[in-house]
mmCIF file of C-alpha atoms in Angstrom:
data_model
loop_
_atom_site.group_PDB
_atom_site.id
_atom_site.type_symbol
_atom_site.label_atom_id
_atom_site.label_comp_id
_atom_site.label_asym_id
_atom_site.label_seq_id
_atom_site.Cartn_x
_atom_site.Cartn_y
_atom_site.Cartn_z
ATOM 1 C CA UNK A 57 60.184 100.189 85.674
ATOM 2 C CA UNK A 58 58.864 101.018 89.132
ATOM 3 C CA UNK A 59 58.659 99.045 92.347
ATOM 4 C CA UNK A 60 58.133 99.769 96.016
ATOM 5 C CA UNK A 61 61.545 98.511 97.150
ATOM 6 C CA UNK A 62 64.719 97.662 95.284
ATOM 7 C CA UNK A 63 67.042 95.165 96.985
ATOM 8 C CA UNK A 64 70.615 95.268 95.722
ATOM 9 C CA UNK A 65 72.130 91.805 96.087
ATOM 10 C CA UNK A 66 70.639 88.290 96.234
ATOM 11 C CA UNK A 67 72.769 86.980 99.071
ATOM 12 C CA UNK A 68 71.084 85.652 102.194
ATOM 13 C CA UNK A 69 70.533 89.105 103.708
ATOM 14 C CA UNK A 70 68.953 90.471 100.532
ATOM 15 C CA UNK A 71 66.738 87.428 99.997
ATOM 16 C CA UNK A 72 65.632 87.453 103.641
ATOM 17 C CA UNK A 73 64.758 91.140 103.461
ATOM 18 C CA UNK A 74 62.923 90.749 100.147
ATOM 19 C CA UNK A 75 60.961 87.761 101.470
ATOM 20 C CA UNK A 76 59.763 89.681 104.553
ATOM 21 C CA UNK A 77 58.751 92.711 102.478
ATOM 22 C CA UNK A 78 56.951 90.580 99.873
ATOM 23 C CA UNK A 79 55.073 88.751 102.606
ATOM 24 C CA UNK A 80 53.958 92.166 103.889
ATOM 25 C CA UNK A 81 52.485 93.015 100.496
ATOM 26 C CA UNK A 82 55.146 95.307 99.039
ATOM 27 C CA UNK A 83 56.385 95.046 95.458
ATOM 28 C CA UNK A 84 60.074 94.108 95.565
ATOM 29 C CA UNK A 85 62.703 93.612 92.875
ATOM 30 C CA UNK A 86 66.049 92.022 93.723
ATOM 31 C CA UNK A 87 68.968 92.879 91.435
ATOM 32 C CA UNK A 88 71.904 90.454 91.488
ATOM 33 C CA UNK A 89 75.233 90.822 89.711
ATOM 34 C CA UNK A 90 75.976 87.085 89.588
ATOM 35 C CA UNK A 91 74.184 84.476 87.511
ATOM 36 C CA UNK A 92 73.038 82.734 90.682
ATOM 37 C CA UNK A 93 71.529 83.563 94.054
ATOM 38 C CA UNK A 94 73.264 82.979 97.373
ATOM 39 C CA UNK A 95 76.155 85.444 97.477
ATOM 40 C CA UNK A 96 78.921 83.815 99.480
ATOM 41 C CA UNK A 97 77.043 80.531 99.675
ATOM 42 C CA UNK A 98 78.279 78.376 96.816
ATOM 43 C CA UNK A 99 77.836 74.612 96.613
ATOM 44 C CA UNK A 100 79.891 72.209 94.482
ATOM 45 C CA UNK A 101 78.231 69.001 93.322
ATOM 46 C CA UNK A 102 80.417 66.201 91.932
ATOM 47 C CA UNK A 103 79.490 65.016 88.439
ATOM 48 C CA UNK A 104 78.892 61.460 89.676
ATOM 49 C CA UNK A 105 76.236 62.601 92.149
ATOM 50 C CA UNK A 106 78.472 62.331 95.217
ATOM 51 C CA UNK A 107 77.951 64.390 98.364
ATOM 52 C CA UNK A 108 77.866 68.170 97.932
ATOM 53 C CA UNK A 109 80.841 70.250 99.071
ATOM 54 C CA UNK A 110 80.757 73.887 100.134
ATOM 55 C CA UNK A 111 82.978 76.445 98.420
ATOM 56 C CA UNK A 112 81.592 79.300 100.494
ATOM 57 C CA UNK A 113 79.757 79.245 103.817
ATOM 58 C CA UNK A 114 80.556 75.881 105.342
ATOM 59 C CA UNK A 115 78.208 75.003 108.187
ATOM 60 C CA UNK A 116 75.159 76.121 110.142
ATOM 61 C CA UNK A 117 76.351 77.119 113.602
ATOM 62 C CA UNK A 118 74.196 76.383 116.639
ATOM 63 C CA UNK A 119 70.809 74.868 117.433
ATOM 64 C CA UNK A 120 69.189 78.319 117.587
ATOM 65 C CA UNK A 121 70.301 79.223 114.082
ATOM 66 C CA UNK A 122 67.278 80.442 112.050
ATOM 67 C CA UNK A 123 68.306 78.168 109.163
ATOM 68 C CA UNK A 124 66.732 75.282 111.111
ATOM 69 C CA UNK A 125 63.365 77.012 110.959
ATOM 70 C CA UNK A 126 63.722 78.179 107.366
ATOM 71 C CA UNK A 127 64.681 74.754 106.019
ATOM 72 C CA UNK A 128 62.799 72.497 108.436
ATOM 73 C CA UNK A 129 64.374 69.900 110.698
ATOM 74 C CA UNK A 130 63.985 67.156 108.082
ATOM 75 C CA UNK A 131 66.408 69.013 105.763
ATOM 76 C CA UNK A 132 69.136 69.526 108.365
ATOM 77 C CA UNK A 133 71.862 67.113 109.395
ATOM 78 C CA UNK A 134 74.574 67.096 112.027
ATOM 79 C CA UNK A 135 78.115 67.581 110.749
ATOM 80 C CA UNK A 136 79.919 64.240 111.295
ATOM 81 C CA UNK A 137 82.469 64.167 114.098
ATOM 82 C CA UNK A 138 83.874 60.695 113.461
ATOM 83 C CA UNK A 139 86.785 61.870 111.323
ATOM 84 C CA UNK A 140 90.529 61.625 111.792
ATOM 85 C CA UNK A 141 91.726 65.007 113.071
ATOM 86 C CA UNK A 142 95.315 66.023 112.288
ATOM 87 C CA UNK A 143 97.574 69.050 112.036
ATOM 88 C CA UNK A 144 100.567 70.060 109.984
ATOM 89 C CA UNK A 145 103.037 71.692 112.356
ATOM 90 C CA UNK A 146 106.622 72.576 111.438
ATOM 91 C CA UNK A 147 106.079 70.679 108.193
ATOM 92 C CA UNK A 148 105.174 67.394 109.930
ATOM 93 C CA UNK A 149 101.788 65.675 109.950
ATOM 94 C CA UNK A 150 100.644 64.903 113.503
ATOM 95 C CA UNK A 151 97.504 63.991 115.399
ATOM 96 C CA UNK A 152 95.364 67.004 116.390
ATOM 97 C CA UNK A 153 95.749 66.014 120.053
ATOM 98 C CA UNK A 154 99.376 67.201 119.929
ATOM 99 C CA UNK A 155 98.068 70.787 120.153
ATOM 100 C CA UNK A 156 96.843 70.083 123.702
ATOM 101 C CA UNK A 157 99.751 67.944 124.860
ATOM 102 C CA UNK A 158 101.694 69.911 127.474
ATOM 103 C CA UNK A 159 100.017 73.117 126.272
ATOM 104 C CA UNK A 160 96.575 74.609 125.858
ATOM 105 C CA UNK A 161 94.793 73.706 122.637
ATOM 106 C CA UNK A 162 93.477 76.547 120.453
ATOM 107 C CA UNK A 163 89.907 75.486 121.206
ATOM 108 C CA UNK A 164 90.547 75.708 124.963
ATOM 109 C CA UNK A 165 91.936 79.232 124.700
ATOM 110 C CA UNK A 166 89.053 80.166 122.414
ATOM 111 C CA UNK A 167 86.514 78.892 124.964
ATOM 112 C CA UNK A 168 88.262 80.868 127.709
ATOM 113 C CA UNK A 169 88.171 84.066 125.634
ATOM 114 C CA UNK A 170 84.502 83.536 124.735
ATOM 115 C CA UNK A 171 83.630 83.289 128.417
ATOM 116 C CA UNK A 172 85.585 86.436 129.337
ATOM 117 C CA UNK A 173 83.605 89.502 130.462
ATOM 118 C CA UNK A 174 86.252 92.214 130.039
ATOM 119 C CA UNK A 175 85.195 95.777 129.219
ATOM 120 C CA UNK A 176 88.381 96.865 127.454
ATOM 121 C CA UNK A 177 88.284 96.592 123.663
ATOM 122 C CA UNK A 178 91.612 94.805 123.270
ATOM 123 C CA UNK A 179 92.670 92.707 120.318
ATOM 124 C CA UNK A 180 92.625 88.918 120.389
ATOM 125 C CA UNK A 181 96.400 89.078 119.926
ATOM 126 C CA UNK A 182 96.806 91.234 123.039
ATOM 127 C CA UNK A 183 94.450 89.004 125.002
ATOM 128 C CA UNK A 184 96.461 85.919 124.035
ATOM 129 C CA UNK A 185 99.688 87.622 125.089
ATOM 130 C CA UNK A 186 98.091 88.492 128.434
ATOM 131 C CA UNK A 187 97.325 84.795 128.889
ATOM 132 C CA UNK A 188 100.915 83.817 128.119
ATOM 133 C CA UNK A 189 100.120 82.113 124.812
ATOM 134 C CA UNK A 190 103.500 82.053 123.100
ATOM 135 C CA UNK A 191 105.847 79.626 121.394
ATOM 136 C CA UNK A 192 104.191 76.650 119.682
ATOM 137 C CA UNK A 193 101.006 77.210 121.662
ATOM 138 C CA UNK A 194 100.804 80.834 120.514
ATOM 139 C CA UNK A 195 101.495 80.000 116.870
ATOM 140 C CA UNK A 196 98.733 77.393 116.817
ATOM 141 C CA UNK A 197 96.047 79.521 118.434
ATOM 142 C CA UNK A 198 96.861 82.543 116.280
ATOM 143 C CA UNK A 199 96.511 80.472 113.115
ATOM 144 C CA UNK A 200 93.302 79.030 114.542
ATOM 145 C CA UNK A 201 91.866 82.548 114.797
ATOM 146 C CA UNK A 202 93.091 83.452 111.321
ATOM 147 C CA UNK A 203 91.269 80.458 109.854
ATOM 148 C CA UNK A 204 88.081 81.116 111.795
ATOM 149 C CA UNK A 205 87.935 84.908 111.380
ATOM 150 C CA UNK A 206 89.940 85.640 108.186
ATOM 151 C CA UNK A 207 92.053 88.393 109.787
ATOM 152 C CA UNK A 208 95.109 88.782 111.955
ATOM 153 C CA UNK A 209 94.461 88.309 115.695
ATOM 154 C CA UNK A 210 96.146 91.654 116.408
ATOM 155 C CA UNK A 211 93.292 93.529 114.705
ATOM 156 C CA UNK A 212 90.433 91.273 115.872
ATOM 157 C CA UNK A 213 88.373 92.520 118.826
ATOM 158 C CA UNK A 214 88.388 90.048 121.718
ATOM 159 C CA UNK A 215 85.294 91.615 123.250
ATOM 160 C CA UNK A 216 83.302 91.477 120.013
ATOM 161 C CA UNK A 217 84.329 87.887 119.263
ATOM 162 C CA UNK A 218 83.259 86.773 122.742
ATOM 163 C CA UNK A 219 79.948 88.635 122.506
ATOM 164 C CA UNK A 220 79.124 87.146 119.109
ATOM 165 C CA UNK A 221 79.902 83.594 120.188
ATOM 166 C CA UNK A 222 77.912 83.846 123.400
ATOM 167 C CA UNK A 223 74.874 85.047 121.501
ATOM 168 C CA UNK A 224 74.927 82.843 118.416
ATOM 169 C CA UNK A 225 77.155 79.784 118.489
ATOM 170 C CA UNK A 226 75.258 77.399 120.771
ATOM 171 C CA UNK A 227 74.947 73.670 120.293
ATOM 172 C CA UNK A 228 77.073 72.157 117.553
ATOM 173 C CA UNK A 229 77.439 72.392 113.795
ATOM 174 C CA UNK A 230 74.914 71.379 111.151
ATOM 175 C CA UNK A 231 74.588 71.180 107.370
ATOM 176 C CA UNK A 232 71.712 71.639 104.950
ATOM 177 C CA UNK A 233 70.982 68.223 103.446
ATOM 178 C CA UNK A 234 71.918 68.210 99.782
ATOM 179 C CA UNK A 235 73.852 71.463 99.884
ATOM 180 C CA UNK A 236 73.831 74.894 101.523
ATOM 181 C CA UNK A 237 72.634 76.520 98.298
ATOM 182 C CA UNK A 238 69.195 75.024 98.902
ATOM 183 C CA UNK A 239 68.667 77.794 101.465
ATOM 184 C CA UNK A 240 68.952 80.746 99.041
ATOM 185 C CA UNK A 241 67.119 78.684 96.427
ATOM 186 C CA UNK A 242 64.183 78.295 98.781
ATOM 187 C CA UNK A 243 64.176 81.968 99.820
ATOM 188 C CA UNK A 244 64.255 83.139 96.198
ATOM 189 C CA UNK A 245 61.473 80.850 94.994
ATOM 190 C CA UNK A 246 58.646 83.408 95.180
ATOM 191 C CA UNK A 247 60.711 86.557 94.568
ATOM 192 C CA UNK A 248 61.354 88.700 91.507
ATOM 193 C CA UNK A 249 65.136 88.243 91.218
ATOM 194 C CA UNK A 250 67.010 89.665 88.210
ATOM 195 C CA UNK A 251 70.252 87.701 87.793
ATOM 196 C CA UNK A 252 73.370 88.803 85.967
ATOM 197 C CA UNK A 253 72.367 92.458 86.166
ATOM 198 C CA UNK A 254 74.397 94.492 88.670
ATOM 199 C CA UNK A 255 73.257 97.890 89.814
ATOM 200 C CA UNK A 256 75.986 100.293 88.710
ATOM 201 C CA UNK A 257 74.696 103.426 90.390
ATOM 202 C CA UNK A 258 72.061 104.551 92.867
ATOM 203 C CA UNK A 259 70.768 108.124 92.775
ATOM 204 C CA UNK A 260 68.313 109.099 95.434
ATOM 205 C CA UNK A 261 66.353 111.810 97.171
ATOM 206 C CA UNK A 262 64.016 111.343 100.094
ATOM 207 C CA UNK A 263 61.412 108.758 99.157
ATOM 208 C CA UNK A 264 62.808 108.192 95.662
ATOM 209 C CA UNK A 265 65.531 105.951 94.269
ATOM 210 C CA UNK A 266 66.789 105.599 90.713
ATOM 211 C CA UNK A 267 69.011 102.614 89.928
ATOM 212 C CA UNK A 268 71.077 102.429 86.758
ATOM 213 C CA UNK A 269 71.829 98.999 85.314
ATOM 214 C CA UNK A 270 73.024 97.694 81.958
ATOM 215 C CA UNK A 271 69.417 96.739 81.227
ATOM 216 C CA UNK A 272 67.972 100.161 81.965
ATOM 217 C CA UNK A 273 66.729 102.165 84.927
ATOM 218 C CA UNK A 274 64.684 101.083 87.915
ATOM 219 C CA UNK A 275 62.688 103.443 90.132
ATOM 220 C CA UNK A 276 61.672 102.675 93.696
ATOM 221 C CA UNK A 277 60.519 104.324 96.864
ATOM 222 C CA UNK A 278 63.391 102.799 98.822
ATOM 223 C CA UNK A 279 66.480 100.663 98.281
ATOM 224 C CA UNK A 280 68.214 98.103 100.457
ATOM 225 C CA UNK A 281 71.966 97.873 99.885
ATOM 226 C CA UNK A 282 73.179 94.406 100.856
ATOM 227 C CA UNK A 283 76.497 94.266 98.992
ATOM 228 C CA UNK A 284 79.642 94.173 101.154
ATOM 229 C CA UNK A 285 80.983 97.673 101.957
ATOM 230 C CA UNK A 286 84.105 96.927 99.915
ATOM 231 C CA UNK A 287 81.980 96.786 96.750
ATOM 232 C CA UNK A 288 80.986 100.412 97.402
ATOM 233 C CA UNK A 289 84.536 101.466 98.296
ATOM 234 C CA UNK A 290 85.841 99.911 95.064
ATOM 235 C CA UNK A 291 83.237 101.766 93.011
ATOM 236 C CA UNK A 292 81.416 98.685 91.727
ATOM 237 C CA UNK A 293 78.274 100.204 93.205
ATOM 238 C CA UNK A 294 78.244 103.994 93.161
ATOM 239 C CA UNK A 295 75.851 105.671 95.571
ATOM 240 C CA UNK A 296 75.277 109.356 94.942
ATOM 241 C CA UNK A 297 75.193 111.656 97.942
ATOM 242 C CA UNK A 298 76.375 109.021 100.394
ATOM 243 C CA UNK A 299 77.021 110.820 103.703
ATOM 244 C CA UNK A 300 80.680 111.183 104.643
ATOM 245 C CA UNK A 301 80.197 109.130 107.818
ATOM 246 C CA UNK A 302 78.739 106.294 105.754
ATOM 247 C CA UNK A 303 81.628 106.411 103.316
ATOM 248 C CA UNK A 304 84.138 106.263 106.164
ATOM 249 C CA UNK A 305 82.263 103.362 107.772
ATOM 250 C CA UNK A 306 82.477 101.410 104.522
ATOM 251 C CA UNK A 307 86.240 101.962 104.446
ATOM 252 C CA UNK A 308 86.505 100.779 108.050
ATOM 253 C CA UNK A 309 84.776 97.440 107.310
ATOM 254 C CA UNK A 310 87.079 95.504 104.955
ATOM 255 C CA UNK A 311 86.517 91.789 104.417
ATOM 256 C CA UNK A 312 89.304 89.326 105.173
ATOM 257 C CA UNK A 313 90.873 87.201 102.452
ATOM 258 C CA UNK A 314 89.311 83.826 101.717
ATOM 259 C CA UNK A 315 89.896 81.088 99.160
ATOM 260 C CA UNK A 316 88.284 77.659 98.743
ATOM 261 C CA UNK A 317 88.985 74.847 96.328
ATOM 262 C CA UNK A 318 87.683 71.365 95.622
ATOM 263 C CA UNK A 319 90.485 69.228 94.185
ATOM 264 C CA UNK A 320 89.328 66.028 92.495
ATOM 265 C CA UNK A 321 91.881 63.215 92.359
ATOM 266 C CA UNK A 322 92.206 59.980 90.411
ATOM 267 C CA UNK A 323 91.885 57.853 93.573
ATOM 268 C CA UNK A 324 89.465 57.865 96.518
ATOM 269 C CA UNK A 325 90.439 58.903 100.034
ATOM 270 C CA UNK A 326 91.165 55.971 102.361
ATOM 271 C CA UNK A 327 89.580 57.778 105.319
ATOM 272 C CA UNK A 328 87.500 60.747 106.373
ATOM 273 C CA UNK A 329 89.876 63.351 107.758
ATOM 274 C CA UNK A 330 90.274 67.031 108.573
ATOM 275 C CA UNK A 331 93.731 68.597 108.678
ATOM 276 C CA UNK A 332 94.557 72.008 110.172
ATOM 277 C CA UNK A 333 97.758 73.575 108.810
ATOM 278 C CA UNK A 334 99.294 75.371 111.786
ATOM 279 C CA UNK A 335 102.141 76.598 109.574
ATOM 280 C CA UNK A 336 99.739 78.927 107.750
ATOM 281 C CA UNK A 337 100.188 77.379 104.300
ATOM 282 C CA UNK A 338 97.045 75.288 103.863
ATOM 283 C CA UNK A 339 94.109 76.374 106.019
ATOM 284 C CA UNK A 340 91.819 73.395 106.605
ATOM 285 C CA UNK A 341 91.691 70.367 104.259
ATOM 286 C CA UNK A 342 88.945 67.749 104.391
ATOM 287 C CA UNK A 343 88.476 64.358 102.767
ATOM 288 C CA UNK A 344 85.687 61.786 102.895
ATOM 289 C CA UNK A 345 86.376 58.053 102.836
ATOM 290 C CA UNK A 346 85.742 56.571 99.405
ATOM 291 C CA UNK A 347 85.499 59.942 97.658
ATOM 292 C CA UNK A 348 88.131 61.455 95.316
ATOM 293 C CA UNK A 349 87.603 65.092 96.364
ATOM 294 C CA UNK A 350 89.598 67.138 98.866
ATOM 295 C CA UNK A 351 88.075 70.398 100.063
ATOM 296 C CA UNK A 352 90.493 73.176 101.038
ATOM 297 C CA UNK A 353 89.221 76.194 102.964
ATOM 298 C CA UNK A 354 91.808 78.881 103.669
ATOM 299 C CA UNK A 355 91.598 82.386 105.080
ATOM 300 C CA UNK A 356 93.928 85.305 105.856
ATOM 301 C CA UNK A 357 97.556 84.597 104.886
ATOM 302 C CA UNK A 358 96.840 80.941 104.139
ATOM 303 C CA UNK A 359 94.345 82.019 101.452
ATOM 304 C CA UNK A 360 97.153 83.651 99.473
ATOM 305 C CA UNK A 361 99.382 80.588 99.961
ATOM 306 C CA UNK A 362 96.724 78.124 98.766
ATOM 307 C CA UNK A 363 95.704 80.375 95.861
ATOM 308 C CA UNK A 364 99.303 80.447 94.681
ATOM 309 C CA UNK A 365 99.738 76.685 95.134
ATOM 310 C CA UNK A 366 96.577 75.738 93.240
ATOM 311 C CA UNK A 367 97.337 78.089 90.362
ATOM 312 C CA UNK A 368 101.078 77.424 90.246
ATOM 313 C CA UNK A 369 102.902 75.385 87.637
ATOM 314 C CA UNK A 370 102.783 72.226 89.711
ATOM 315 C CA UNK A 371 99.156 72.670 90.711
ATOM 316 C CA UNK A 372 97.866 71.635 94.141
ATOM 317 C CA UNK A 373 99.712 68.282 94.330
ATOM 318 C CA UNK A 374 102.529 69.493 96.608
ATOM 319 C CA UNK A 375 100.078 71.329 98.863
ATOM 320 C CA UNK A 376 97.940 68.224 99.295
ATOM 321 C CA UNK A 377 100.964 66.041 99.935
ATOM 322 C CA UNK A 378 101.665 68.068 103.095
ATOM 323 C CA UNK A 379 98.325 67.319 104.675
ATOM 324 C CA UNK A 380 97.150 64.097 103.017
ATOM 325 C CA UNK A 381 100.011 61.778 102.061
ATOM 326 C CA UNK A 382 97.679 59.354 100.233
ATOM 327 C CA UNK A 383 97.304 61.957 97.466
ATOM 328 C CA UNK A 384 100.954 61.456 96.426
ATOM 329 C CA UNK A 385 100.028 58.298 94.537
ATOM 330 C CA UNK A 386 97.084 59.976 92.776
ATOM 331 C CA UNK A 387 96.949 62.570 90.052
ATOM 332 C CA UNK A 388 94.895 65.754 90.080
ATOM 333 C CA UNK A 389 91.935 65.405 87.722
ATOM 334 C CA UNK A 390 90.288 68.791 88.275
ATOM 335 C CA UNK A 391 90.185 71.763 90.613
ATOM 336 C CA UNK A 392 87.201 74.036 91.222
ATOM 337 C CA UNK A 393 87.963 77.254 93.080
ATOM 338 C CA UNK A 394 86.058 80.053 94.771
ATOM 339 C CA UNK A 395 88.400 83.012 95.168
ATOM 340 C CA UNK A 396 86.464 85.229 97.543
ATOM 341 C CA UNK A 397 89.365 87.581 98.137
ATOM 342 C CA UNK A 398 89.455 88.502 94.440
ATOM 343 C CA UNK A 399 85.736 88.279 93.771
ATOM 344 C CA UNK A 400 84.611 91.797 92.727
ATOM 345 C CA UNK A 401 81.163 91.301 94.286
ATOM 346 C CA UNK A 402 82.359 90.089 97.681
ATOM 347 C CA UNK A 403 85.805 91.610 98.218
ATOM 348 C CA UNK A 404 86.674 88.891 100.725
ATOM 349 C CA UNK A 405 85.322 86.147 102.959
ATOM 350 C CA UNK A 406 83.410 88.243 105.502
ATOM 351 C CA UNK A 407 83.881 91.240 107.786
ATOM 352 C CA UNK A 408 85.468 90.362 111.107
ATOM 353 C CA UNK A 409 85.048 92.715 114.086
ATOM 354 C CA UNK A 410 88.202 94.722 114.553
ATOM 355 C CA UNK A 411 88.794 96.777 117.657
ATOM 356 C CA UNK A 412 86.490 99.764 117.366
ATOM 357 C CA UNK A 413 84.632 98.197 114.419
ATOM 358 C CA UNK A 414 81.271 98.181 116.169
ATOM 359 C CA UNK A 415 80.930 101.944 115.644
ATOM 360 C CA UNK A 416 81.618 101.517 111.922
ATOM 361 C CA UNK A 417 79.137 98.636 111.724
ATOM 362 C CA UNK A 418 76.420 100.669 113.423
ATOM 363 C CA UNK A 419 77.042 103.579 111.063
ATOM 364 C CA UNK A 420 76.888 101.348 108.001
ATOM 365 C CA UNK A 421 73.623 99.794 109.226
ATOM 366 C CA UNK A 422 71.892 103.138 109.836
ATOM 367 C CA UNK A 423 69.215 104.101 107.250
ATOM 368 C CA UNK A 424 69.557 107.337 105.306
ATOM 369 C CA UNK A 425 66.467 109.548 105.114
ATOM 370 C CA UNK A 426 64.140 106.520 105.329
ATOM 371 C CA UNK A 427 65.152 105.851 101.728
ATOM 372 C CA UNK A 428 68.445 103.961 101.730
ATOM 373 C CA UNK A 429 68.612 100.928 104.003
ATOM 374 C CA UNK A 430 71.527 98.594 104.617
ATOM 375 C CA UNK A 431 71.861 94.879 105.347
ATOM 376 C CA UNK A 432 74.535 92.187 105.153
ATOM 377 C CA UNK A 433 76.826 90.598 107.704
ATOM 378 C CA UNK A 434 78.970 93.758 107.888
ATOM 379 C CA UNK A 435 76.022 95.592 109.469
ATOM 380 C CA UNK A 436 76.018 93.234 112.466
ATOM 381 C CA UNK A 437 79.798 93.069 112.817
ATOM 382 C CA UNK A 438 80.745 93.088 116.500
ATOM 383 C CA UNK A 439 77.309 91.982 117.734
ATOM 384 C CA UNK A 440 76.524 88.755 115.873
ATOM 385 C CA UNK A 441 78.619 86.063 114.233
ATOM 386 C CA UNK A 442 79.331 87.351 110.695
ATOM 387 C CA UNK A 443 78.057 84.192 109.059
ATOM 388 C CA UNK A 444 74.653 83.120 107.732
ATOM 389 C CA UNK A 445 72.757 83.844 110.965
ATOM 390 C CA UNK A 446 74.146 87.360 111.036
ATOM 391 C CA UNK A 447 73.146 87.908 107.408
ATOM 392 C CA UNK A 448 69.604 86.666 108.108
ATOM 393 C CA UNK A 449 69.278 88.930 111.151
ATOM 394 C CA UNK A 450 70.445 91.937 109.155
ATOM 395 C CA UNK A 451 67.890 91.299 106.393
ATOM 396 C CA UNK A 452 65.098 90.977 108.917
ATOM 397 C CA UNK A 453 66.173 94.221 110.597
ATOM 398 C CA UNK A 454 66.222 96.166 107.318
ATOM 399 C CA UNK A 455 62.762 94.841 106.401
ATOM 400 C CA UNK A 456 61.411 95.844 109.822
ATOM 401 C CA UNK A 457 62.836 99.343 109.379
ATOM 402 C CA UNK A 458 61.098 99.761 106.024
ATOM 403 C CA UNK A 459 57.800 98.348 107.285
ATOM 404 C CA UNK A 460 57.937 100.634 110.300
ATOM 405 C CA UNK A 461 58.066 103.613 107.954
ATOM 406 C CA UNK A 462 55.236 102.196 105.832
ATOM 407 C CA UNK A 463 53.100 101.777 108.946
ATOM 408 C CA UNK A 464 53.616 105.410 109.856
#
């Protein structure tokens, strides 16, 4: 089978790229390893029709986020702020305000870093030490960064984090009404997407691509690789003749660990609450008043702790008891997990900008011989927030690169 462009991966970057190319009149086939579109967007819908919960990407950041335009304002909603906010610190459940009582709250230090204009590419950990963030204050803000960026602060670039926030994260948090997965569903509606059929190998020469899959071979004039670099490093997608610099860039862009779970209980929550586990054992847990589900979102070291707790002999009951005492009188009915750190097609939550990572990101984004093109949040690492807006921007860039060559 032949096509003009093959897009490898039906995440947001791949679907965005394919949509732009299709609109321009090119024949495009999207090959996806999973049985669904969306990549690291995954929505859980309770059996009784209750509100959707997100097991992957959580929210739409900022009023300038392109998701607003793609979905339309009538399908967007503001994330509620009227929830009880608490923390688990030193094993005790406390009000969130304790993190700013006699010390600087993590959000205050984050805002200060985001406003900084330093030229040196220092780590967030080093920047926090330079600001005297130690003791309880230091432990809280470091865990805050772990849960927001999925890596240790000592490898996270302060300059890149500040740059990304200043450019992208403006004006609150929003949700797609009815579930985040409506975004990839809408993008894929008019595309030729082949689900459950991973590309095992790409062979190429200038102007020609041959893709091997379990269902046969595909031939195209160009290919867009949107899978995370770790998928290439692990050999899930083999790319023949990949330049050495590209291979090294892929190795330099690992994704941080991430794990999400929806735990359904036998009793409803008495309140809407969000709990931040400063001790690094639980990530963030959220409940909604009147609903029996608790959503747990954990990254970095907390991802491993929650994964172990949910899968352990006692299940998630002890973990939930730390952050939401009302769960002690309920039993666990079911648990639905999304283990991004062990997912072979994601390799982690997302790629955070480490010190020096911008060079690797630029190398990974660079086309090869106007034949292989690259998209995905890893290609904008260090310049944009590595979430849905970064993925959209990367897909649009790859499409523009291909169309520029077509125009010539």
